[in-house]
XYZ file of C-alpha atoms in Angstrom:
768
model
C 27.060 35.644 -58.166
C 29.449 38.508 -57.442
C 31.123 41.277 -59.399
C 34.013 41.271 -56.934
C 37.081 39.171 -56.270
C 39.474 39.374 -53.314
C 42.349 41.771 -54.042
C 45.939 40.744 -53.317
C 47.037 41.807 -49.842
C 49.960 44.248 -50.072
C 52.440 43.335 -47.323
C 54.070 46.747 -47.751
C 50.975 47.978 -45.878
C 52.480 46.634 -42.666
C 55.921 47.986 -43.517
C 54.271 51.417 -43.835
C 52.602 50.899 -40.456
C 55.918 49.965 -38.850
C 57.575 53.061 -40.314
C 54.742 55.199 -38.994
C 55.241 53.829 -35.487
C 59.025 54.144 -35.762
C 58.758 57.832 -36.706
C 56.119 58.581 -34.051
C 58.042 56.852 -31.291
C 61.313 58.549 -32.183
C 59.570 61.951 -32.223
C 58.221 61.251 -28.777
C 61.566 60.043 -27.417
C 63.318 63.084 -28.896
C 61.149 65.255 -26.649
C 62.398 63.365 -23.575
C 65.806 62.431 -22.214
C 65.416 58.851 -23.475
C 68.043 57.580 -25.970
C 66.911 56.681 -29.484
C 67.640 52.995 -29.091
C 66.078 49.843 -27.714
C 63.279 47.844 -29.272
C 59.540 47.761 -29.654
C 58.552 44.179 -28.792
C 55.106 42.708 -29.382
C 53.806 39.212 -28.794
C 51.367 37.815 -31.342
C 48.272 35.822 -30.541
C 48.333 32.245 -29.309
C 46.248 29.392 -30.660
C 43.681 28.284 -28.116
C 41.715 25.113 -27.621
C 38.043 25.002 -26.723
C 38.150 24.472 -22.961
C 40.137 21.289 -22.141
C 39.564 19.593 -25.510
C 41.833 19.333 -28.556
C 39.344 21.388 -30.600
C 41.559 24.220 -31.865
C 39.519 27.403 -32.197
C 39.874 29.227 -35.494
C 42.829 31.544 -34.965
C 42.662 35.278 -35.561
C 45.758 37.378 -34.975
C 45.977 39.948 -32.163
C 45.156 43.293 -33.758
C 48.205 45.365 -32.803
C 50.481 42.567 -33.992
C 48.471 42.215 -37.199
C 48.722 45.984 -37.771
C 52.516 45.971 -37.581
C 53.414 42.610 -39.112
C 50.426 41.123 -40.969
C 51.291 37.657 -39.663
C 48.463 35.133 -39.883
C 50.087 32.309 -37.871
C 50.032 32.022 -34.062
C 52.858 32.167 -31.509
C 55.093 34.766 -33.200
C 56.900 37.728 -31.667
C 57.876 40.868 -33.532
C 60.420 43.593 -32.830
C 61.339 46.965 -34.304
C 64.813 48.379 -33.676
C 64.289 51.984 -32.543
C 67.808 52.849 -33.598
C 67.667 51.594 -37.180
C 63.988 50.928 -37.900
C 64.778 47.341 -38.834
C 62.051 44.774 -38.240
C 62.566 41.311 -36.783
C 60.147 38.399 -36.621
C 60.611 35.557 -34.151
C 58.823 32.369 -35.175
C 58.087 29.255 -33.099
C 60.470 26.328 -33.508
C 58.106 23.585 -34.641
C 58.437 19.882 -33.748
C 59.314 17.418 -36.499
C 55.850 15.837 -36.521
C 54.320 19.194 -37.472
C 55.245 18.233 -41.049
C 53.034 15.145 -40.755
C 49.962 16.717 -39.192
C 49.973 20.407 -40.117
C 52.092 20.815 -43.222
C 55.538 21.767 -44.422
C 57.877 23.368 -41.894
C 58.800 26.535 -43.738
C 62.374 27.917 -43.578
C 63.110 31.291 -41.996
C 63.552 32.781 -45.461
C 59.898 32.049 -46.268
C 58.681 34.334 -43.496
C 61.232 37.030 -44.323
C 59.937 37.159 -47.872
C 56.252 36.698 -47.067
C 56.055 39.374 -44.378
C 58.655 41.782 -45.803
C 60.735 42.065 -42.632
C 64.474 42.563 -42.312
C 65.317 39.532 -40.171
C 63.703 36.316 -38.972
C 64.834 34.114 -36.085
C 63.289 31.602 -33.711
C 61.438 32.614 -30.550
C 64.024 30.900 -28.369
C 66.641 33.264 -29.849
C 64.991 36.524 -28.724
C 67.483 37.266 -25.958
C 70.547 36.514 -28.063
C 69.351 38.393 -31.147
C 68.154 41.548 -29.400
C 71.316 41.660 -27.306
C 73.472 41.397 -30.438
C 71.418 43.929 -32.389
C 71.475 46.512 -29.590
C 73.921 49.313 -30.354
C 73.417 51.413 -27.224
C 74.953 51.231 -23.771
C 73.694 49.496 -20.652
C 70.730 47.118 -20.648
C 68.638 47.150 -23.836
C 65.235 48.751 -23.277
C 62.110 46.983 -24.519
C 58.993 49.039 -25.191
C 56.187 46.608 -24.382
C 52.545 47.067 -25.373
C 50.365 47.470 -22.295
C 47.416 49.794 -21.998
C 43.682 50.207 -21.646
C 41.221 49.457 -24.419
C 38.667 52.197 -23.823
C 35.853 50.220 -25.473
C 36.209 47.048 -23.420
C 37.920 48.353 -20.296
C 40.453 45.535 -20.704
C 44.217 45.878 -20.624
C 46.303 44.583 -23.497
C 48.453 41.614 -22.540
C 52.150 42.560 -22.376
C 54.702 40.398 -24.167
C 56.412 37.848 -21.970
C 59.176 35.333 -22.543
C 61.699 33.432 -20.478
C 64.638 35.705 -19.681
C 62.864 39.043 -20.117
C 64.417 40.182 -16.843
C 67.704 40.609 -18.725
C 66.176 43.691 -20.342
C 64.786 46.956 -19.058
C 61.079 47.194 -19.869
C 58.766 50.147 -20.409
C 55.055 49.314 -20.221
C 53.618 52.822 -20.543
C 55.145 54.613 -23.543
C 54.202 52.393 -26.475
C 50.450 51.884 -26.132
C 49.159 55.463 -26.601
C 51.547 56.081 -29.498
C 50.682 52.858 -31.320
C 46.960 53.310 -30.672
C 47.160 56.790 -32.208
C 49.028 55.434 -35.243
C 46.010 53.249 -35.979
C 43.595 56.203 -36.045
C 44.675 57.689 -39.386
C 44.506 55.104 -42.164
C 47.037 54.791 -44.968
C 45.953 54.514 -48.602
C 46.786 50.795 -48.518
C 44.606 50.272 -45.450
C 41.796 52.185 -47.129
C 41.971 49.817 -50.099
C 41.322 46.806 -47.845
C 38.630 48.607 -45.866
C 36.950 49.524 -49.141
C 36.949 45.918 -50.337
C 35.557 44.709 -46.998
C 32.794 47.284 -47.420
C 32.190 46.368 -51.057
C 31.770 42.646 -50.447
C 29.694 43.237 -47.307
C 27.455 45.719 -49.123
C 26.946 43.213 -51.906
C 26.144 40.518 -49.328
C 23.566 42.749 -47.624
C 21.867 43.308 -50.977
C 21.933 39.561 -51.659
C 20.197 38.915 -48.328
C 17.574 41.557 -49.099
C 16.840 39.845 -52.408
C 16.490 36.361 -50.926
C 14.723 36.955 -47.625
C 11.108 35.806 -47.356
C 8.624 35.563 -44.483
C 8.825 32.225 -42.729
C 12.615 32.129 -42.638
C 14.629 31.984 -39.443
C 16.752 34.990 -38.557
C 19.873 32.840 -38.653
C 19.197 32.053 -42.308
C 19.859 35.705 -43.117
C 23.087 35.459 -41.138
C 24.079 32.334 -43.055
C 23.431 33.997 -46.423
C 25.554 36.996 -45.457
C 28.457 34.926 -44.107
C 28.392 32.669 -47.153
C 28.497 35.532 -49.635
C 31.390 37.327 -47.926
C 33.430 34.118 -47.629
C 32.520 32.534 -50.971
C 33.183 35.625 -53.052
C 35.290 37.781 -50.749
C 37.525 35.299 -48.953
C 36.336 36.661 -45.583
C 36.894 33.696 -43.275
C 36.327 35.857 -40.209
C 33.373 38.117 -39.551
C 34.050 41.532 -38.010
C 31.672 40.815 -35.125
C 28.788 38.518 -34.183
C 26.034 39.103 -36.717
C 22.867 40.841 -35.547
C 19.866 39.576 -37.528
C 16.908 40.886 -35.584
C 13.259 40.925 -36.628
C 10.127 42.162 -34.906
C 10.621 43.067 -31.259
C 14.164 41.717 -31.415
C 15.140 44.783 -33.427
C 14.971 46.756 -30.188
C 17.811 44.665 -28.724
C 20.931 46.640 -29.581
C 23.383 43.728 -29.474
C 21.063 40.920 -30.487
C 22.582 37.737 -31.904
C 24.566 36.538 -28.883
C 24.281 33.114 -27.227
C 21.172 34.010 -25.214
C 19.449 35.496 -28.288
C 21.016 33.646 -31.227
C 19.162 34.967 -34.302
C 16.652 32.127 -34.004
C 13.238 33.774 -34.244
C 10.957 32.680 -37.072
C 8.673 35.142 -38.830
C 5.105 34.309 -39.838
C 5.012 31.182 -41.922
C 4.902 31.176 -45.670
C 6.191 28.919 -48.386
C 9.822 29.121 -49.416
C 11.857 27.247 -51.979
C 13.190 24.054 -50.422
C 16.893 23.473 -51.053
C 17.005 20.741 -48.419
C 14.829 17.797 -47.526
C 15.669 18.379 -43.865
C 14.640 20.808 -41.166
C 16.131 21.195 -37.683
C 14.304 18.954 -35.195
C 13.131 20.316 -31.846
C 15.722 19.796 -29.132
C 14.362 17.536 -26.371
C 15.555 18.997 -23.062
C 14.686 15.711 -21.367
C 17.886 14.501 -23.066
C 19.889 16.364 -20.437
C 17.630 15.165 -17.631
C 18.399 11.610 -18.803
C 22.118 12.448 -18.784
C 21.884 13.820 -15.239
C 20.066 10.713 -14.070
C 22.736 8.541 -15.683
C 25.454 10.396 -13.778
C 23.427 10.324 -10.555
C 22.998 6.536 -10.748
C 26.655 5.941 -11.734
C 28.018 8.149 -8.985
C 25.814 6.598 -6.320
C 26.863 3.096 -7.430
C 30.485 4.154 -7.097
C 29.977 5.769 -3.688
C 28.094 2.694 -2.452
C 31.271 0.679 -3.039
C 33.225 3.049 -0.772
C 32.736 4.417 2.721
C 31.507 7.757 1.351
C 27.985 8.883 2.314
C 25.368 9.209 -0.421
C 25.075 12.958 -0.062
C 26.771 16.148 -1.157
C 26.606 17.734 -4.588
C 28.047 17.501 -8.057
C 28.974 21.083 -8.971
C 29.991 22.204 -12.455
C 30.851 25.611 -13.816
C 29.660 26.463 -17.303
C 31.705 28.281 -19.900
C 32.486 31.977 -19.743
C 32.057 34.450 -22.572
C 35.426 35.670 -23.822
C 36.537 38.708 -25.731
C 39.040 38.676 -28.563
C 42.258 39.695 -26.796
C 41.780 43.074 -25.067
C 38.969 44.281 -27.337
C 35.203 44.353 -26.797
C 34.738 41.862 -29.656
C 32.797 39.079 -27.916
C 33.717 35.734 -29.438
C 30.803 33.526 -30.431
C 30.061 31.547 -27.277
C 29.912 27.768 -27.226
C 29.126 26.014 -23.958
C 31.678 23.843 -22.136
C 30.901 20.269 -23.149
C 30.459 18.569 -19.773
C 28.130 21.359 -18.693
C 26.252 21.139 -21.994
C 25.924 17.368 -21.544
C 24.288 17.694 -18.136
C 22.257 20.882 -18.488
C 21.945 21.879 -22.168
C 22.410 25.532 -21.244
C 23.394 27.765 -24.156
C 24.157 30.948 -22.174
C 27.499 31.715 -20.480
C 28.402 32.141 -16.812
C 26.051 29.533 -15.309
C 26.765 26.954 -12.611
C 24.898 23.685 -12.183
C 24.517 21.266 -9.292
C 23.047 17.815 -8.751
C 22.054 16.743 -5.240
C 23.573 13.288 -4.715
C 21.019 12.535 -2.015
C 17.857 13.341 -3.952
C 18.932 13.621 -7.587
C 17.469 17.115 -7.796
C 19.094 19.532 -10.221
C 19.862 23.184 -9.548
C 20.948 25.906 -11.949
C 22.660 29.066 -10.773
C 22.385 31.953 -13.219
C 24.333 35.223 -13.299
C 22.616 38.242 -11.773
C 22.536 40.622 -14.720
C 22.858 44.416 -14.503
C 19.837 46.551 -15.365
C 21.365 47.842 -18.603
C 21.543 44.276 -19.952
C 17.913 44.808 -20.968
C 18.979 47.739 -23.155
C 21.914 46.119 -24.919
C 21.343 42.372 -24.878
C 17.643 41.760 -24.382
C 15.048 40.936 -21.783
C 16.286 39.861 -18.366
C 14.442 36.579 -17.977
C 13.008 35.532 -14.596
C 14.293 32.459 -12.768
C 11.154 30.581 -13.786
C 12.117 30.913 -17.465
C 15.308 28.910 -16.956
C 13.582 26.347 -14.752
C 11.075 25.654 -17.511
C 13.501 25.938 -20.440
C 16.159 23.618 -19.026
C 13.844 21.256 -17.086
C 15.669 21.552 -13.761
C 14.208 21.401 -10.271
C 15.465 24.727 -8.929
C 17.045 27.943 -10.198
C 18.876 30.568 -8.143
C 21.530 33.217 -8.719
C 25.250 32.447 -8.776
C 25.863 34.600 -5.713
C 23.471 32.322 -3.793
C 25.430 29.081 -4.323
C 26.768 28.867 -0.778
C 23.442 29.637 0.866
C 21.377 27.328 -1.350
C 23.673 24.308 -1.171
C 24.018 24.724 2.590
C 20.237 24.764 2.956
C 19.704 21.838 0.579
C 22.307 19.623 2.275
C 20.635 16.917 4.393
C 23.740 15.140 5.645
C 25.990 15.763 8.627
C 29.256 17.667 8.798
C 30.573 19.769 5.941
C 28.797 19.300 2.587
C 31.040 17.658 0.006
C 31.272 19.099 -3.500
C 32.325 16.771 -6.318
C 34.178 19.061 -8.723
C 35.085 18.190 -12.319
C 38.851 17.984 -12.769
C 40.669 15.462 -14.910
C 42.757 14.802 -17.999
C 41.448 14.974 -21.542
C 43.376 12.125 -23.179
C 43.141 13.691 -26.651
C 44.526 17.126 -25.772
C 46.545 16.349 -22.663
C 44.791 19.290 -20.987
C 43.108 19.271 -17.597
C 39.504 20.354 -17.260
C 39.128 23.585 -15.323
C 37.576 22.996 -11.893
C 34.699 25.215 -10.810
C 35.875 28.409 -9.122
C 34.000 30.605 -6.714
C 35.330 34.155 -6.886
C 31.793 35.473 -6.424
C 31.029 33.184 -3.500
C 32.343 34.020 -0.063
C 32.110 31.081 2.306
C 33.340 28.281 0.077
C 35.453 27.140 3.010
C 32.210 25.777 4.475
C 32.436 22.931 1.953
C 34.825 20.087 1.350
C 35.816 19.457 -2.245
C 36.698 16.279 -4.144
C 38.566 16.825 -7.423
C 39.238 13.190 -8.371
C 36.018 11.160 -8.204
C 33.732 12.901 -10.689
C 35.764 13.149 -13.892
C 36.253 9.443 -14.788
C 32.624 8.655 -13.955
C 31.183 11.536 -15.976
C 33.564 10.886 -18.885
C 32.386 7.267 -19.003
C 28.738 8.348 -18.925
C 29.342 10.176 -22.196
C 30.680 7.066 -23.977
C 27.339 5.255 -24.379
C 24.750 7.411 -26.111
C 21.072 7.530 -25.221
C 18.370 7.267 -27.883
C 17.782 11.025 -27.581
C 21.461 11.765 -28.133
C 21.462 9.488 -31.161
C 18.598 11.496 -32.662
C 20.665 14.691 -32.552
C 23.801 12.938 -33.799
C 21.780 11.498 -36.668
C 20.445 14.914 -37.650
C 23.943 16.420 -37.516
C 25.021 13.607 -39.832
C 22.032 14.017 -42.123
C 22.497 17.744 -42.702
C 26.282 17.389 -42.999
C 25.946 14.506 -45.461
C 23.578 16.608 -47.536
C 26.019 19.542 -47.403
C 28.908 17.355 -48.586
C 26.820 16.232 -51.555
C 25.896 19.844 -52.317
C 29.586 20.778 -52.403
C 30.378 17.843 -54.706
C 27.704 19.048 -57.118
C 28.930 22.638 -57.231
C 32.705 22.281 -57.239
C 34.603 23.115 -60.425
C 38.327 23.469 -61.191
C 39.573 27.015 -60.712
C 37.779 27.592 -57.421
C 39.490 28.340 -54.120
C 39.507 25.655 -51.438
C 37.772 28.004 -49.008
C 34.803 28.264 -51.374
C 34.064 24.595 -50.671
C 34.240 25.369 -46.953
C 31.868 28.299 -47.404
C 29.326 26.192 -49.303
C 29.392 23.526 -46.604
C 29.054 25.951 -43.689
C 26.233 27.774 -45.445
C 24.239 24.611 -46.110
C 24.523 23.273 -42.562
C 23.584 26.639 -41.043
C 20.951 27.738 -43.567
C 19.046 24.455 -43.575
C 20.229 22.757 -40.394
C 20.572 25.583 -37.891
C 24.201 24.580 -37.242
C 25.710 27.862 -36.081
C 28.824 26.065 -34.920
C 31.003 23.706 -36.902
C 32.288 20.572 -35.160
C 35.917 21.510 -35.959
C 37.906 23.661 -38.348
C 37.025 22.567 -41.879
C 39.690 20.739 -43.873
C 39.322 21.519 -47.592
C 42.504 20.172 -49.123
C 43.317 19.691 -52.795
C 46.372 18.376 -54.610
C 49.417 18.023 -52.375
C 47.514 19.657 -49.517
C 45.489 16.444 -49.188
C 48.567 14.896 -47.573
C 48.386 17.425 -44.704
C 46.302 15.598 -42.110
C 45.016 18.682 -40.281
C 45.028 21.162 -43.145
C 42.804 24.241 -42.874
C 44.430 25.955 -39.890
C 45.752 29.523 -39.815
C 49.062 28.652 -41.488
C 47.319 26.633 -44.231
C 43.868 28.212 -44.470
C 42.129 26.426 -47.353
C 43.340 29.098 -49.773
C 44.794 27.197 -52.734
C 43.246 27.566 -56.187
C 42.698 23.985 -57.320
C 43.148 22.738 -60.852
C 41.696 20.236 -63.266
C 43.021 16.805 -62.293
C 43.335 17.541 -58.572
C 41.860 15.271 -55.943
C 39.991 16.972 -53.091
C 39.822 15.773 -49.491
C 37.020 17.467 -47.550
C 36.768 16.765 -43.811
C 33.846 18.792 -42.431
C 31.012 18.344 -39.956
C 28.179 20.470 -38.637
C 27.268 20.688 -34.956
C 23.631 20.662 -33.848
C 22.767 21.517 -30.242
C 26.330 20.678 -29.218
C 26.293 17.261 -30.944
C 28.875 16.678 -33.651
C 29.285 15.056 -37.013
C 32.621 14.245 -38.633
C 32.548 13.275 -42.300
C 35.304 13.075 -44.899
C 34.754 12.762 -48.633
C 37.493 12.471 -51.254
C 36.759 13.095 -54.925
C 38.265 14.477 -58.157
C 37.424 18.159 -58.623
C 36.665 17.602 -62.319
C 34.207 14.807 -61.556
C 36.208 11.940 -63.093
C 38.650 9.633 -61.304
C 41.903 8.787 -63.048
C 43.103 5.193 -62.820
C 45.756 6.180 -60.256
C 43.234 8.105 -58.166
C 40.846 5.148 -58.332
C 43.546 2.771 -57.129
C 44.229 4.759 -53.955
C 40.583 5.651 -53.394
C 39.386 2.059 -53.706
C 42.135 0.854 -51.365
C 40.830 3.195 -48.684
C 37.186 2.421 -49.463
C 37.821 -1.308 -49.121
C 39.435 -0.711 -45.721
C 36.532 1.537 -44.676
C 33.886 -1.001 -45.693
C 35.752 -3.984 -44.235
C 36.023 -2.340 -40.826
C 32.318 -1.471 -40.836
C 31.461 -5.072 -41.745
C 33.588 -6.367 -38.862
C 32.346 -3.957 -36.194
C 30.188 -5.277 -33.347
C 30.275 -5.333 -29.549
C 33.405 -7.011 -28.193
C 35.608 -6.183 -31.179
C 38.837 -4.438 -30.209
C 39.543 -1.108 -31.891
C 43.280 -1.748 -32.240
C 42.429 -4.864 -34.235
C 40.181 -2.776 -36.490
C 43.016 -0.326 -37.108
C 45.325 -3.180 -38.070
C 42.650 -4.596 -40.373
C 42.447 -1.262 -42.208
C 46.241 -1.065 -42.455
C 46.513 -4.578 -43.846
C 43.905 -3.980 -46.552
C 45.553 -0.730 -47.643
C 48.993 -2.368 -47.798
C 47.596 -5.276 -49.808
C 46.017 -2.840 -52.264
C 49.239 -0.840 -52.595
C 51.115 -4.045 -53.295
C 48.542 -5.049 -55.894
C 48.991 -1.635 -57.516
C 52.788 -2.135 -57.664
C 53.447 0.766 -55.280
C 54.813 -1.684 -52.720
C 56.495 -5.034 -53.113
C 57.210 -7.854 -50.697
C 55.441 -9.705 -47.908
C 52.493 -7.849 -46.331
C 52.953 -9.700 -43.031
C 56.507 -8.405 -42.850
C 55.243 -4.909 -43.681
C 52.829 -5.157 -40.743
C 55.639 -6.192 -38.400
C 57.737 -3.227 -39.542
C 54.709 -0.923 -39.075
C 54.809 0.200 -42.701
C 51.103 0.956 -42.508
C 51.900 3.955 -40.308
C 53.861 5.532 -43.169
C 50.689 5.699 -45.262
C 48.179 6.098 -42.396
C 49.889 7.802 -39.450
C 46.625 8.731 -37.718
C 44.283 6.472 -35.811
C 41.377 4.691 -37.475
C 38.728 6.671 -35.636
C 37.539 8.236 -32.401
C 34.521 8.448 -30.152
C 32.142 11.212 -31.167
C 29.344 12.955 -29.335
C 29.100 16.318 -27.686
C 32.735 16.781 -28.712
C 34.112 15.664 -32.060
C 36.836 13.783 -30.215
C 34.598 12.631 -27.403
C 35.648 11.480 -23.962
C 36.366 8.001 -22.655
C 39.035 6.819 -25.060
C 41.496 5.759 -22.409
C 39.846 5.060 -19.061
C 41.826 3.586 -16.201
C 43.135 0.180 -17.235
C 43.226 0.816 -20.986
C 46.773 1.447 -22.158
C 47.682 3.497 -25.217
C 49.720 1.491 -27.761
C 53.268 2.705 -28.353
C 53.939 1.588 -31.934
C 53.889 4.004 -34.901
C 50.361 4.616 -36.132
C 48.806 2.704 -33.255
C 49.995 5.315 -30.750
C 47.803 7.842 -32.576
C 44.655 5.854 -31.815
C 42.261 7.906 -29.697
C 40.958 4.734 -28.081
C 42.134 1.149 -27.706
C 38.926 -0.158 -26.163
C 36.616 -3.016 -27.047
C 33.437 -1.808 -28.717
C 30.211 -1.626 -26.710
C 26.635 -1.203 -27.846
C 25.721 2.483 -27.897
C 29.197 3.787 -28.641
C 29.445 6.267 -31.517
C 32.781 6.109 -33.297
C 34.205 7.326 -36.584
C 35.732 5.028 -39.180
C 38.263 7.068 -41.146
C 41.025 5.093 -42.849
C 43.326 7.043 -45.131
C 46.263 6.652 -47.460
C 48.649 9.589 -47.861
C 51.919 10.332 -49.599
C 53.618 12.428 -46.915
C 57.189 13.399 -47.731
C 58.190 13.650 -44.061
C 57.286 9.966 -43.611
C 58.073 8.506 -47.021
C 61.655 9.752 -47.285
C 62.855 8.245 -43.958
C 60.993 4.986 -44.651
C 62.523 4.688 -48.122
C 65.973 5.225 -46.626
C 65.482 2.886 -43.665
C 67.362 -0.404 -43.936
C 64.365 -2.447 -42.768
C 61.666 -0.810 -44.880
C 63.364 0.524 -48.020
C 62.998 -2.824 -49.786
C 59.199 -2.543 -49.807
C 59.012 0.560 -52.017
C 58.761 0.645 -55.779
C 60.403 4.058 -56.151
C 59.481 4.658 -59.756
C 55.800 3.961 -59.160
C 55.575 5.870 -55.907
C 56.845 9.045 -57.574
C 53.847 8.878 -59.877
C 51.428 8.852 -56.962
C 52.904 11.633 -54.837
C 50.883 14.355 -56.544
C 47.650 12.663 -55.446
C 48.347 13.881 -51.908
C 46.025 11.643 -49.966
C 42.608 10.039 -49.614
C 40.519 9.757 -46.476
C 37.014 8.291 -46.199
C 35.218 8.927 -42.923
C 31.799 7.886 -41.670
C 30.133 8.048 -38.252
C 28.959 4.724 -36.825
C 26.830 3.736 -33.854
C 27.548 0.285 -32.436
C 24.381 -1.829 -32.256
C 23.617 -5.121 -30.514
C 24.775 -7.200 -33.486
C 26.918 -4.869 -35.560
C 26.769 -1.176 -36.336
C 24.685 1.449 -38.112
C 26.237 3.980 -40.473
C 24.760 7.420 -39.753
C 26.547 9.015 -42.728
C 24.881 9.029 -46.143
C 27.143 10.272 -48.939
C 28.293 8.765 -52.245
C 31.171 6.366 -51.610
C 31.697 4.219 -54.714
C 33.632 5.954 -57.481
C 30.700 5.571 -59.877
C 28.336 7.090 -57.310
C 30.583 10.117 -56.875
C 30.963 10.605 -60.617
C 27.204 10.307 -61.101
C 26.430 12.914 -58.431
C 29.059 15.301 -59.781
C 27.487 14.909 -63.228
C 24.123 16.016 -61.834
C 22.672 12.734 -60.607
C 20.402 12.559 -57.586
C 21.451 11.477 -54.128
C 20.312 9.192 -52.723
C 19.699 7.590 -56.115
C 16.045 7.644 -57.141
C 14.631 4.118 -57.293
C 11.741 3.364 -59.651
C 10.643 -0.243 -59.682
C 13.763 -2.336 -60.192
C 15.748 0.515 -61.702
C 17.984 2.993 -59.967
C 18.464 6.394 -61.542
C 22.083 7.354 -61.119
């Protein structure tokens, strides 16, 4: 499907860039009275979570740091010695459990070789190393990057670290010189720019060939993104795609959150590659959610001496740029705000009157030139109708409107969202009012709202379940599509690209529920593979087992599905042993689930079944009860059995007040320890992994070493790991599995050989 293949990336490109800066800076300093010593010091980008959740956003390196060092991982620093030209990387010192969750902890020598620098140390050694390397007199001088991006009007963020006051710092010299270095491209840079153009040109042509009337604009975007990733290895897009048709073509920066490439042209027939189509989003869903919160909050207040008045006030998400540039990151709404209001645009506020239950949206007052660049400035009535709220005003009217709407006595009380996310350990950001003078007219409560609203999200309404089911349907279909198309010799990221394309093209899922995990071979033992330091980039081989953990997001609502299968379409006996152990655990938990069942007990059930299967397969030996006491199950399944799922993949409510987190290995990783209730949506995702960082200590431990058959376990290490994950809704008498993918080994083999899914039934016969 492409005449191109991604070229190798020459790391000497960045060495050339460093030399260019070194020469330019020394020429500049030679024209002043500054000595030719000191250091250029840059701080790389930091990995960020989506709001307060543990959803790690796909990392892209800060551009100046990328230009000089080519580093793809977060949290690095880089220095250039102005005296010698030598380059130094400072890498984060990772915790031991990184090796369990995120992959091998690489030695310093790995980064020295990979990034072609002269020295590598840890970040906490910056002061010591730069002090020792400095050959001048007095305090070493650090040239720090800080200056204006003339496209965005934003200032670059200067490097900072504990102890920087021990150095002299210059925040003005470096930026204009380094910015100018980037203007003239080297031959190596031109090679990469040419390939980016080649694959993008080819993708544009591919879209032209496939577009037909009746498609959605976003389907053109999906085709383009798929082609550049599938055949060009382009995981990131240079900017938010603009796919405008009709009148939308007059919107210069179309494609953003308020105009998300979602127009449909006149209808005509098109080839169906999916049995599904995105359902209409019922905005009454969010009205139901608001009513649920209103009733819950009033019940709580009725049990106290608080009056039944005041307002719930939430701040929606803000659009963010990539570092100091004008590259607007694709906006996704803050989840609590999305839950209550369903708003897809940034910079909104929302309120609920606790006295009347009325809902109010406050929208940003847009400048006139918004209509030129970003589209029509909609009237207030548009948002009132679209989001089914009672009133709409501008953000700068919050104080006036809430004061007028308040029917109580004294100062109006605002219930502000602020509380701990028990998955990430982060606090939600309380609403702020920089644009609103007069906030002192209100009292604020930062403790009451969060636990009540978090609990509201635990039990799903029938309307929420409809969206969760569609997200599961389209994601299940995408997983099956990947199974059908995978062949040995592909790159892991090509499986990711196929999945993302299917969920967006046919399901309208512009966002993914989390960073895709497409692990093969040994990588399958890395629980959270797929991140910037392990970016689904291995070429997999005949005989490898694949572990694909991917889910599409539809109108904020998530899916989270994991399939494990052999890339050549045939399980070996060893692969079958591990796979069937996990499948038996998966199915046994689902059979046992019903209201009142405790989730810790379900985790232990899965552990026990896996241990029994490993013993039966001669990988382990001894008494399974004793293994359970010694927590041997956590060696093979260190993560929790599953988590609540909804408007976040790891949804809220796992550990409300009164529910304690277990402390034992494996169990402490559980994202909830609650009893199941009807209406909960929870994943069931047992796994069995051969993780060196866990196996080696366990095999050397006096209490657990006796359980291992060392000769047999060596044979299984190359399998990596197996995980099987489905999304379940708890019903009155049991549970319903929303996920529909092949699970039995024979089903997987049949689908990979070209069989239909679900199997076609004719009379009493099933066509496999």
